[in-house]
mmCIF file of C-alpha atoms in Angstrom:
data_model
loop_
_atom_site.group_PDB
_atom_site.id
_atom_site.type_symbol
_atom_site.label_atom_id
_atom_site.label_comp_id
_atom_site.label_asym_id
_atom_site.label_seq_id
_atom_site.Cartn_x
_atom_site.Cartn_y
_atom_site.Cartn_z
ATOM 1 C CA UNK P 940 0.000 0.000 0.000
ATOM 2 C CA UNK P 941 1.267 3.406 -0.974
ATOM 3 C CA UNK P 942 1.663 5.812 1.898
ATOM 4 C CA UNK P 943 -0.791 8.714 1.994
ATOM 5 C CA UNK P 944 0.598 12.141 1.343
ATOM 6 C CA UNK P 945 0.242 14.852 3.927
ATOM 7 C CA UNK P 946 -1.513 18.098 3.172
ATOM 8 C CA UNK P 947 1.549 20.268 3.521
ATOM 9 C CA UNK P 948 3.823 18.021 1.500
ATOM 10 C CA UNK P 949 2.722 19.415 -1.922
ATOM 11 C CA UNK P 950 3.123 23.022 -0.793
ATOM 12 C CA UNK P 951 6.589 22.301 0.574
ATOM 13 C CA UNK P 952 7.617 20.696 -2.728
ATOM 14 C CA UNK P 953 6.465 23.737 -4.722
ATOM 15 C CA UNK P 954 8.341 26.006 -2.359
ATOM 16 C CA UNK P 955 11.533 24.046 -2.962
ATOM 17 C CA UNK P 956 11.168 24.329 -6.756
ATOM 18 C CA UNK P 957 10.435 28.066 -6.605
ATOM 19 C CA UNK P 958 13.865 29.015 -5.404
ATOM 20 C CA UNK P 959 15.272 32.102 -7.046
ATOM 21 C CA UNK P 960 18.762 33.440 -7.375
ATOM 22 C CA UNK P 961 19.731 35.818 -4.550
ATOM 23 C CA UNK P 962 19.917 39.445 -5.565
ATOM 24 C CA UNK P 963 22.727 41.835 -4.776
ATOM 25 C CA UNK P 964 23.195 42.415 -1.037
ATOM 26 C CA UNK P 965 21.351 39.268 0.037
ATOM 27 C CA UNK P 966 23.152 36.690 2.074
ATOM 28 C CA UNK P 967 23.674 33.273 0.646
ATOM 29 C CA UNK P 968 22.936 30.565 3.237
ATOM 30 C CA UNK P 969 26.206 29.264 4.521
ATOM 31 C CA UNK P 970 28.288 32.067 2.934
ATOM 32 C CA UNK P 971 29.112 35.765 2.905
ATOM 33 C CA UNK P 972 26.767 38.385 1.384
ATOM 34 C CA UNK P 973 27.343 39.066 -2.350
ATOM 35 C CA UNK P 974 27.851 42.772 -2.812
ATOM 36 C CA UNK P 975 29.218 42.953 -6.428
ATOM 37 C CA UNK P 976 27.268 40.289 -8.391
ATOM 38 C CA UNK P 977 27.137 40.718 -12.245
ATOM 39 C CA UNK P 978 23.825 39.963 -14.013
ATOM 40 C CA UNK P 979 24.004 37.286 -16.772
ATOM 41 C CA UNK P 980 24.640 38.633 -20.295
ATOM 42 C CA UNK P 981 21.731 38.345 -22.765
ATOM 43 C CA UNK P 982 22.316 37.810 -26.500
ATOM 44 C CA UNK P 983 19.569 39.261 -28.673
ATOM 45 C CA UNK P 984 19.211 36.987 -31.737
ATOM 46 C CA UNK P 985 16.944 38.423 -34.433
ATOM 47 C CA UNK P 986 14.040 36.200 -35.423
ATOM 48 C CA UNK P 987 14.222 34.432 -38.818
ATOM 49 C CA UNK P 988 12.641 36.078 -41.822
ATOM 50 C CA UNK P 989 10.164 33.261 -42.294
ATOM 51 C CA UNK P 990 8.367 34.240 -39.081
ATOM 52 C CA UNK P 991 6.682 37.151 -40.871
ATOM 53 C CA UNK P 992 2.980 37.129 -41.486
ATOM 54 C CA UNK P 993 1.771 35.600 -44.745
ATOM 55 C CA UNK P 994 -0.702 38.181 -46.013
ATOM 56 C CA UNK P 995 -0.791 37.704 -49.809
ATOM 57 C CA UNK P 996 -2.742 34.462 -50.190
ATOM 58 C CA UNK P 997 -2.171 33.965 -53.921
ATOM 59 C CA UNK P 998 -2.513 30.336 -55.006
ATOM 60 C CA UNK P 999 -2.106 29.238 -58.624
ATOM 61 C CA UNK P 1000 -3.654 26.067 -60.017
ATOM 62 C CA UNK P 1001 -1.511 24.535 -62.799
ATOM 63 C CA UNK P 1002 -3.002 21.607 -64.705
ATOM 64 C CA UNK P 1003 -3.855 20.536 -68.260
ATOM 65 C CA UNK P 1004 -6.333 18.749 -70.466
ATOM 66 C CA UNK P 1005 -5.935 15.228 -71.782
ATOM 67 C CA UNK P 1006 -3.910 14.649 -74.933
ATOM 68 C CA UNK P 1007 -0.768 16.644 -74.117
ATOM 69 C CA UNK P 1008 2.635 15.352 -75.210
ATOM 70 C CA UNK P 1009 5.702 14.691 -73.050
ATOM 71 C CA UNK P 1010 7.231 18.137 -73.645
ATOM 72 C CA UNK P 1011 4.118 19.925 -72.384
ATOM 73 C CA UNK P 1012 4.025 17.675 -69.336
ATOM 74 C CA UNK P 1013 7.653 18.502 -68.530
ATOM 75 C CA UNK P 1014 6.999 22.244 -69.003
ATOM 76 C CA UNK P 1015 4.039 22.063 -66.623
ATOM 77 C CA UNK P 1016 6.170 20.250 -64.048
ATOM 78 C CA UNK P 1017 8.935 22.885 -64.392
ATOM 79 C CA UNK P 1018 6.475 25.701 -63.688
ATOM 80 C CA UNK P 1019 5.214 23.885 -60.601
ATOM 81 C CA UNK P 1020 8.802 23.538 -59.389
ATOM 82 C CA UNK P 1021 9.600 27.230 -59.923
ATOM 83 C CA UNK P 1022 6.364 28.438 -58.288
ATOM 84 C CA UNK P 1023 6.070 27.196 -54.679
ATOM 85 C CA UNK P 1024 2.622 28.807 -54.345
ATOM 86 C CA UNK P 1025 1.174 26.551 -57.075
ATOM 87 C CA UNK P 1026 -1.113 23.559 -56.781
ATOM 88 C CA UNK P 1027 -1.704 20.564 -59.043
ATOM 89 C CA UNK P 1028 -4.797 18.711 -60.159
ATOM 90 C CA UNK P 1029 -5.736 15.786 -62.391
ATOM 91 C CA UNK P 1030 -6.138 16.240 -66.141
ATOM 92 C CA UNK P 1031 -9.451 17.600 -67.345
ATOM 93 C CA UNK P 1032 -11.538 15.731 -69.877
ATOM 94 C CA UNK P 1033 -11.855 17.190 -73.371
ATOM 95 C CA UNK P 1034 -15.640 17.016 -73.300
ATOM 96 C CA UNK P 1035 -15.908 19.325 -70.285
ATOM 97 C CA UNK P 1036 -16.470 23.021 -70.855
ATOM 98 C CA UNK P 1037 -13.839 25.533 -69.799
ATOM 99 C CA UNK P 1038 -16.040 27.296 -67.239
ATOM 100 C CA UNK P 1039 -15.824 24.102 -65.138
ATOM 101 C CA UNK P 1040 -12.283 25.190 -64.267
ATOM 102 C CA UNK P 1041 -13.718 27.947 -62.042
ATOM 103 C CA UNK P 1042 -15.371 25.295 -59.864
ATOM 104 C CA UNK P 1043 -12.121 23.286 -59.746
ATOM 105 C CA UNK P 1044 -10.233 26.392 -58.598
ATOM 106 C CA UNK P 1045 -12.827 27.047 -55.926
ATOM 107 C CA UNK P 1046 -12.496 23.467 -54.665
ATOM 108 C CA UNK P 1047 -8.696 23.788 -54.588
ATOM 109 C CA UNK P 1048 -8.913 27.225 -52.884
ATOM 110 C CA UNK P 1049 -7.015 28.909 -55.765
ATOM 111 C CA UNK P 1050 -7.649 32.378 -57.168
ATOM 112 C CA UNK P 1051 -5.312 32.133 -60.219
ATOM 113 C CA UNK P 1052 -5.034 29.461 -62.879
ATOM 114 C CA UNK P 1053 -2.641 28.337 -65.636
ATOM 115 C CA UNK P 1054 -4.371 25.834 -67.915
ATOM 116 C CA UNK P 1055 -2.675 23.925 -70.765
ATOM 117 C CA UNK P 1056 -5.083 23.006 -73.561
ATOM 118 C CA UNK P 1057 -3.952 20.544 -76.254
ATOM 119 C CA UNK P 1058 -5.608 20.191 -79.654
ATOM 120 C CA UNK P 1059 -4.910 17.704 -82.462
ATOM 121 C CA UNK P 1060 -2.000 16.328 -80.384
ATOM 122 C CA UNK P 1061 0.291 18.981 -81.869
ATOM 123 C CA UNK P 1062 -1.074 22.439 -80.976
ATOM 124 C CA UNK P 1063 -0.660 23.781 -77.417
ATOM 125 C CA UNK P 1064 -2.680 26.655 -75.955
ATOM 126 C CA UNK P 1065 -2.086 28.245 -72.537
ATOM 127 C CA UNK P 1066 -4.726 30.084 -70.488
ATOM 128 C CA UNK P 1067 -3.899 32.636 -67.770
ATOM 129 C CA UNK P 1068 -6.949 33.503 -65.701
ATOM 130 C CA UNK P 1069 -7.992 35.302 -62.551
ATOM 131 C CA UNK P 1070 -10.763 33.135 -61.161
ATOM 132 C CA UNK P 1071 -13.662 33.565 -60.844
ATOM 133 C CA UNK P 1072 -14.079 37.268 -61.726
ATOM 134 C CA UNK P 1073 -11.607 37.502 -64.646
ATOM 135 C CA UNK P 1074 -9.952 38.628 -66.828
ATOM 136 C CA UNK P 1075 -8.387 35.763 -68.758
ATOM 137 C CA UNK P 1076 -6.001 35.537 -71.709
ATOM 138 C CA UNK P 1077 -5.486 32.791 -74.266
ATOM 139 C CA UNK P 1078 -2.059 32.204 -75.864
ATOM 140 C CA UNK P 1079 -0.584 29.893 -78.462
ATOM 141 C CA UNK P 1080 2.631 28.363 -77.075
ATOM 142 C CA UNK P 1081 5.567 28.013 -79.472
ATOM 143 C CA UNK P 1082 9.246 26.996 -79.246
ATOM 144 C CA UNK P 1083 8.963 25.106 -75.960
ATOM 145 C CA UNK P 1084 12.227 24.031 -74.295
ATOM 146 C CA UNK P 1085 12.174 22.448 -70.840
ATOM 147 C CA UNK P 1086 14.749 22.307 -68.057
ATOM 148 C CA UNK P 1087 15.804 18.761 -68.913
ATOM 149 C CA UNK P 1088 16.542 19.283 -72.605
ATOM 150 C CA UNK P 1089 18.240 22.684 -72.435
ATOM 151 C CA UNK P 1090 21.142 21.538 -70.204
ATOM 152 C CA UNK P 1091 21.907 25.105 -69.115
ATOM 153 C CA UNK P 1092 24.689 25.889 -66.667
ATOM 154 C CA UNK P 1093 22.524 28.034 -64.372
ATOM 155 C CA UNK P 1094 20.870 26.805 -61.185
ATOM 156 C CA UNK P 1095 18.719 28.395 -58.484
ATOM 157 C CA UNK P 1096 17.452 27.487 -55.038
ATOM 158 C CA UNK P 1097 14.223 25.529 -55.010
ATOM 159 C CA UNK P 1098 11.389 27.697 -53.728
ATOM 160 C CA UNK P 1099 13.272 31.012 -53.875
ATOM 161 C CA UNK P 1100 11.431 34.204 -54.796
ATOM 162 C CA UNK P 1101 12.042 35.533 -58.345
ATOM 163 C CA UNK P 1102 12.423 39.035 -59.721
ATOM 164 C CA UNK P 1103 10.071 39.925 -62.589
ATOM 165 C CA UNK P 1104 11.558 41.922 -65.470
ATOM 166 C CA UNK P 1105 9.232 43.369 -68.125
ATOM 167 C CA UNK P 1106 9.881 44.981 -71.477
ATOM 168 C CA UNK P 1107 9.199 48.776 -71.614
ATOM 169 C CA UNK P 1108 6.575 48.089 -74.276
ATOM 170 C CA UNK P 1109 4.306 46.621 -71.575
ATOM 171 C CA UNK P 1110 3.628 50.177 -70.344
ATOM 172 C CA UNK P 1111 2.844 51.615 -73.795
ATOM 173 C CA UNK P 1112 -0.173 49.541 -74.858
ATOM 174 C CA UNK P 1113 -3.267 49.006 -72.638
ATOM 175 C CA UNK P 1114 -3.637 45.296 -73.416
ATOM 176 C CA UNK P 1115 0.034 44.722 -72.558
ATOM 177 C CA UNK P 1116 -0.434 46.637 -69.279
ATOM 178 C CA UNK P 1117 -3.311 44.291 -68.400
ATOM 179 C CA UNK P 1118 -1.165 41.256 -69.191
ATOM 180 C CA UNK P 1119 1.681 42.672 -67.092
ATOM 181 C CA UNK P 1120 -0.543 42.933 -64.007
ATOM 182 C CA UNK P 1121 -1.831 39.405 -64.655
ATOM 183 C CA UNK P 1122 1.712 38.022 -64.922
ATOM 184 C CA UNK P 1123 2.785 39.853 -61.747
ATOM 185 C CA UNK P 1124 -0.040 38.313 -59.720
ATOM 186 C CA UNK P 1125 0.541 34.806 -61.121
ATOM 187 C CA UNK P 1126 4.340 34.428 -61.264
ATOM 188 C CA UNK P 1127 5.418 36.454 -58.217
ATOM 189 C CA UNK P 1128 5.873 34.290 -55.130
ATOM 190 C CA UNK P 1129 4.041 35.807 -52.112
ATOM 191 C CA UNK P 1130 6.251 37.084 -49.320
ATOM 192 C CA UNK P 1131 6.545 34.809 -46.247
ATOM 193 C CA UNK P 1132 4.928 31.905 -48.104
ATOM 194 C CA UNK P 1133 5.403 28.692 -46.057
ATOM 195 C CA UNK P 1134 6.961 26.755 -48.971
ATOM 196 C CA UNK P 1135 9.157 29.617 -50.217
ATOM 197 C CA UNK P 1136 12.705 30.541 -49.273
ATOM 198 C CA UNK P 1137 13.684 34.110 -48.217
ATOM 199 C CA UNK P 1138 16.175 34.511 -51.086
ATOM 200 C CA UNK P 1139 16.122 36.200 -54.487
ATOM 201 C CA UNK P 1140 18.501 34.459 -56.882
ATOM 202 C CA UNK P 1141 16.751 34.301 -60.284
ATOM 203 C CA UNK P 1142 14.829 36.531 -62.713
ATOM 204 C CA UNK P 1143 11.763 35.919 -64.891
ATOM 205 C CA UNK P 1144 12.005 38.091 -68.027
ATOM 206 C CA UNK P 1145 9.081 38.917 -70.323
ATOM 207 C CA UNK P 1146 10.199 40.448 -73.632
ATOM 208 C CA UNK P 1147 7.997 41.544 -76.547
ATOM 209 C CA UNK P 1148 9.487 40.779 -79.972
ATOM 210 C CA UNK P 1149 7.739 40.080 -83.275
ATOM 211 C CA UNK P 1150 4.280 40.605 -81.677
ATOM 212 C CA UNK P 1151 5.008 37.767 -79.236
ATOM 213 C CA UNK P 1152 5.982 37.478 -75.552
ATOM 214 C CA UNK P 1153 9.257 35.641 -74.925
ATOM 215 C CA UNK P 1154 9.667 34.044 -71.478
ATOM 216 C CA UNK P 1155 13.151 33.382 -70.062
ATOM 217 C CA UNK P 1156 14.498 32.406 -66.625
ATOM 218 C CA UNK P 1157 17.988 33.562 -65.555
ATOM 219 C CA UNK P 1158 20.137 32.981 -62.482
ATOM 220 C CA UNK P 1159 21.762 35.977 -60.732
ATOM 221 C CA UNK P 1160 25.451 35.317 -60.036
ATOM 222 C CA UNK P 1161 26.675 37.058 -56.892
ATOM 223 C CA UNK P 1162 30.233 37.806 -57.988
ATOM 224 C CA UNK P 1163 29.585 40.178 -60.878
ATOM 225 C CA UNK P 1164 25.756 40.247 -61.046
ATOM 226 C CA UNK P 1165 25.796 38.564 -64.452
ATOM 227 C CA UNK P 1166 22.958 36.356 -65.700
ATOM 228 C CA UNK P 1167 23.040 32.682 -66.655
ATOM 229 C CA UNK P 1168 19.992 31.062 -68.222
ATOM 230 C CA UNK P 1169 18.320 28.268 -66.285
ATOM 231 C CA UNK P 1170 15.167 27.444 -68.244
ATOM 232 C CA UNK P 1171 12.504 26.668 -69.199
ATOM 233 C CA UNK P 1172 11.872 28.914 -72.194
ATOM 234 C CA UNK P 1173 8.805 29.369 -74.400
ATOM 235 C CA UNK P 1174 7.101 31.950 -76.620
ATOM 236 C CA UNK P 1175 3.519 33.152 -76.091
ATOM 237 C CA UNK P 1176 1.494 34.324 -79.092
ATOM 238 C CA UNK P 1177 -1.519 36.277 -77.824
ATOM 239 C CA UNK P 1178 -4.893 35.303 -79.295
ATOM 240 C CA UNK P 1179 -7.610 37.011 -77.188
ATOM 241 C CA UNK P 1180 -8.216 38.665 -73.837
ATOM 242 C CA UNK P 1181 -11.607 37.984 -72.252
ATOM 243 C CA UNK P 1182 -13.374 39.986 -69.576
ATOM 244 C CA UNK P 1183 -14.501 36.943 -67.604
ATOM 245 C CA UNK P 1184 -12.709 33.826 -66.469
ATOM 246 C CA UNK P 1185 -12.383 31.411 -69.421
ATOM 247 C CA UNK P 1186 -14.993 33.276 -71.408
ATOM 248 C CA UNK P 1187 -17.101 36.393 -71.574
ATOM 249 C CA UNK P 1188 -16.879 39.520 -73.748
ATOM 250 C CA UNK P 1189 -13.698 39.939 -75.787
ATOM 251 C CA UNK P 1190 -11.567 42.858 -74.577
ATOM 252 C CA UNK P 1191 -8.795 42.493 -77.173
ATOM 253 C CA UNK P 1192 -8.133 40.330 -80.241
ATOM 254 C CA UNK P 1193 -4.710 40.091 -81.829
ATOM 255 C CA UNK P 1194 -4.897 41.134 -85.516
ATOM 256 C CA UNK P 1195 -1.473 39.589 -86.252
ATOM 257 C CA UNK P 1196 -2.436 36.137 -85.007
ATOM 258 C CA UNK P 1197 -2.603 33.303 -87.517
ATOM 259 C CA UNK P 1198 -3.939 29.932 -86.410
ATOM 260 C CA UNK P 1199 -1.816 26.789 -86.810
ATOM 261 C CA UNK P 1200 -4.359 25.329 -89.240
ATOM 262 C CA UNK P 1201 -4.048 28.381 -91.504
ATOM 263 C CA UNK P 1202 -0.259 28.235 -91.275
ATOM 264 C CA UNK P 1203 -0.181 24.563 -92.261
ATOM 265 C CA UNK P 1204 -2.628 25.181 -95.112
ATOM 266 C CA UNK P 1205 -0.451 27.993 -96.493
ATOM 267 C CA UNK P 1206 2.605 25.730 -96.357
ATOM 268 C CA UNK P 1207 0.777 23.031 -98.306
ATOM 269 C CA UNK P 1208 -0.408 25.579 -100.878
ATOM 270 C CA UNK P 1209 3.130 26.879 -101.369
ATOM 271 C CA UNK P 1210 4.439 23.328 -101.913
ATOM 272 C CA UNK P 1211 1.585 22.625 -104.352
ATOM 273 C CA UNK P 1212 2.325 25.865 -106.246
ATOM 274 C CA UNK P 1213 6.005 24.873 -106.693
ATOM 275 C CA UNK P 1214 4.989 21.423 -107.969
ATOM 276 C CA UNK P 1215 2.456 22.974 -110.362
ATOM 277 C CA UNK P 1216 5.101 25.352 -111.694
ATOM 278 C CA UNK P 1217 7.503 22.466 -112.413
ATOM 279 C CA UNK P 1218 4.769 20.596 -114.284
ATOM 280 C CA UNK P 1219 4.034 23.643 -116.432
ATOM 281 C CA UNK P 1220 7.732 23.997 -117.322
ATOM 282 C CA UNK P 1221 7.856 20.329 -118.404
ATOM 283 C CA UNK P 1222 4.751 20.737 -120.587
ATOM 284 C CA UNK P 1223 6.243 23.796 -122.297
ATOM 285 C CA UNK P 1224 9.440 21.854 -123.051
ATOM 286 C CA UNK P 1225 7.426 18.970 -124.551
ATOM 287 C CA UNK P 1226 5.508 21.382 -126.800
ATOM 288 C CA UNK P 1227 8.761 22.911 -128.013
ATOM 289 C CA UNK P 1228 10.172 19.489 -128.897
ATOM 290 C CA UNK P 1229 7.048 18.447 -130.832
ATOM 291 C CA UNK P 1230 6.892 21.717 -132.806
ATOM 292 C CA UNK P 1231 8.051 21.936 -136.489
ATOM 293 C CA UNK P 1232 11.753 22.410 -136.942
ATOM 294 C CA UNK P 1233 12.824 25.526 -138.853
ATOM 295 C CA UNK P 1234 15.460 24.757 -141.510
ATOM 296 C CA UNK P 1235 18.307 27.220 -141.502
ATOM 297 C CA UNK P 1236 19.898 28.036 -144.882
ATOM 298 C CA UNK P 1237 23.476 26.919 -145.391
ATOM 299 C CA UNK P 1238 26.130 29.520 -144.853
ATOM 300 C CA UNK P 1239 28.686 29.568 -147.747
ATOM 301 C CA UNK P 1240 31.415 30.946 -145.479
ATOM 302 C CA UNK P 1241 31.540 27.809 -143.364
ATOM 303 C CA UNK P 1242 33.601 25.937 -146.040
ATOM 304 C CA UNK P 1243 36.481 28.411 -145.742
ATOM 305 C CA UNK P 1244 37.826 26.908 -142.509
ATOM 306 C CA UNK P 1245 37.560 23.260 -143.637
ATOM 307 C CA UNK P 1246 40.905 21.569 -144.411
ATOM 308 C CA UNK P 1247 40.835 18.584 -146.806
ATOM 309 C CA UNK P 1248 42.108 15.328 -145.359
ATOM 310 C CA UNK P 1249 45.066 13.471 -146.861
ATOM 311 C CA UNK P 1250 44.024 10.681 -149.190
ATOM 312 C CA UNK P 1251 45.664 7.353 -148.264
ATOM 313 C CA UNK P 1252 46.236 4.621 -150.864
ATOM 314 C CA UNK P 1253 43.864 1.753 -150.625
ATOM 315 C CA UNK P 1254 45.614 -1.577 -149.888
ATOM 316 C CA UNK P 1255 43.791 -4.745 -150.824
ATOM 317 C CA UNK P 1256 44.900 -7.842 -148.876
ATOM 318 C CA UNK P 1257 44.659 -10.902 -151.139
ATOM 319 C CA UNK P 1258 46.021 -13.522 -148.710
ATOM 320 C CA UNK P 1259 44.002 -14.551 -145.753
ATOM 321 C CA UNK P 1260 45.808 -13.753 -142.482
ATOM 322 C CA UNK P 1261 46.937 -16.649 -140.401
ATOM 323 C CA UNK P 1262 44.811 -17.458 -137.401
ATOM 324 C CA UNK P 1263 46.595 -17.020 -134.140
ATOM 325 C CA UNK P 1264 46.275 -19.805 -131.619
ATOM 326 C CA UNK P 1265 44.422 -18.940 -128.489
ATOM 327 C CA UNK P 1266 46.691 -19.782 -125.601
ATOM 328 C CA UNK P 1267 45.886 -18.846 -122.093
ATOM 329 C CA UNK P 1268 49.320 -19.637 -120.738
ATOM 330 C CA UNK P 1269 51.947 -17.067 -121.750
ATOM 331 C CA UNK P 1270 54.849 -19.518 -121.471
ATOM 332 C CA UNK P 1271 53.294 -21.868 -124.013
ATOM 333 C CA UNK P 1272 52.692 -18.931 -126.350
ATOM 334 C CA UNK P 1273 56.372 -17.956 -126.192
ATOM 335 C CA UNK P 1274 57.467 -21.544 -126.953
ATOM 336 C CA UNK P 1275 55.237 -21.621 -130.032
ATOM 337 C CA UNK P 1276 56.654 -18.330 -131.286
ATOM 338 C CA UNK P 1277 60.251 -19.601 -130.872
ATOM 339 C CA UNK P 1278 59.465 -22.767 -132.849
ATOM 340 C CA UNK P 1279 58.040 -20.698 -135.691
ATOM 341 C CA UNK P 1280 61.125 -18.486 -135.764
ATOM 342 C CA UNK P 1281 63.419 -21.568 -135.922
ATOM 343 C CA UNK P 1282 61.470 -22.990 -138.874
ATOM 344 C CA UNK P 1283 61.807 -19.660 -140.735
ATOM 345 C CA UNK P 1284 65.580 -19.610 -140.201
ATOM 346 C CA UNK P 1285 65.915 -23.196 -141.488
ATOM 347 C CA UNK P 1286 63.891 -22.471 -144.635
ATOM 348 C CA UNK P 1287 65.935 -19.370 -145.354
ATOM 349 C CA UNK P 1288 69.192 -21.280 -144.856
#
């Protein structure tokens, strides 16, 4: 049987634990009073940067439709790696309408979306949208190169925050200014995001050339602040800007855009035109050959430069030439010739 505790035992135990260090001038039990005691030194360590408050709750949903190729899948995975505030989802069926994506974003608690749409297993379209209010922009993606195939020398920290660099032309046109704000909200990593790192070591550049937006990713080298490309890289050809999310009234339509089907049809027509031109040239040559030949009168001055050939006397051979024996071996042929020569010498003698 365990012994029962007394009432004052618990209070005495707490009193023993609550001992404090004697202050200056107090006497230590069993010793002299401490008159010149030094307080312990305190080291103030600043808190880490990640302890800040995460205010900008931007979340980007990155997913695609069915039918994409391996290069598109790798590009989508590269964007998810570079953007720590992104989320993934399963592929969407082709039969579903695009406005269903707004419900998917709401279920995933995302307010931005990057959607890859594949058509004919060769054409890739990319949607940037602010869900569910809008606006949204549709692009044709060209010249895709992923991180794996580029083999660039640059490298950056996973989850670090990027700098966004825009071409000055983004501030000149209103539709480019709208796209700039959309890119800033999608690609910029929110400050103090739980999955991000408090470092800035790479740059996302958006350049406008040939009526297209060129995306590049560069690493910032600390020594001389030079740039080394990391990847991925792709070119965005703007098609339309809509007021709503994945639909609605059209705010802007690119007049320089030409669909891939039209481009392929023009290539086929140009090849057919070259083939047709070759056939016409052949027919003209056949007609020229079949036409009547025009006889040219003889020129009397052509005989001036002709030199008559020397006439050789005609020799008529009355005796039939002797048939030569066919001998394959050269040694036997030489023996036969020697025998003939000996016979001739004997007859002459």
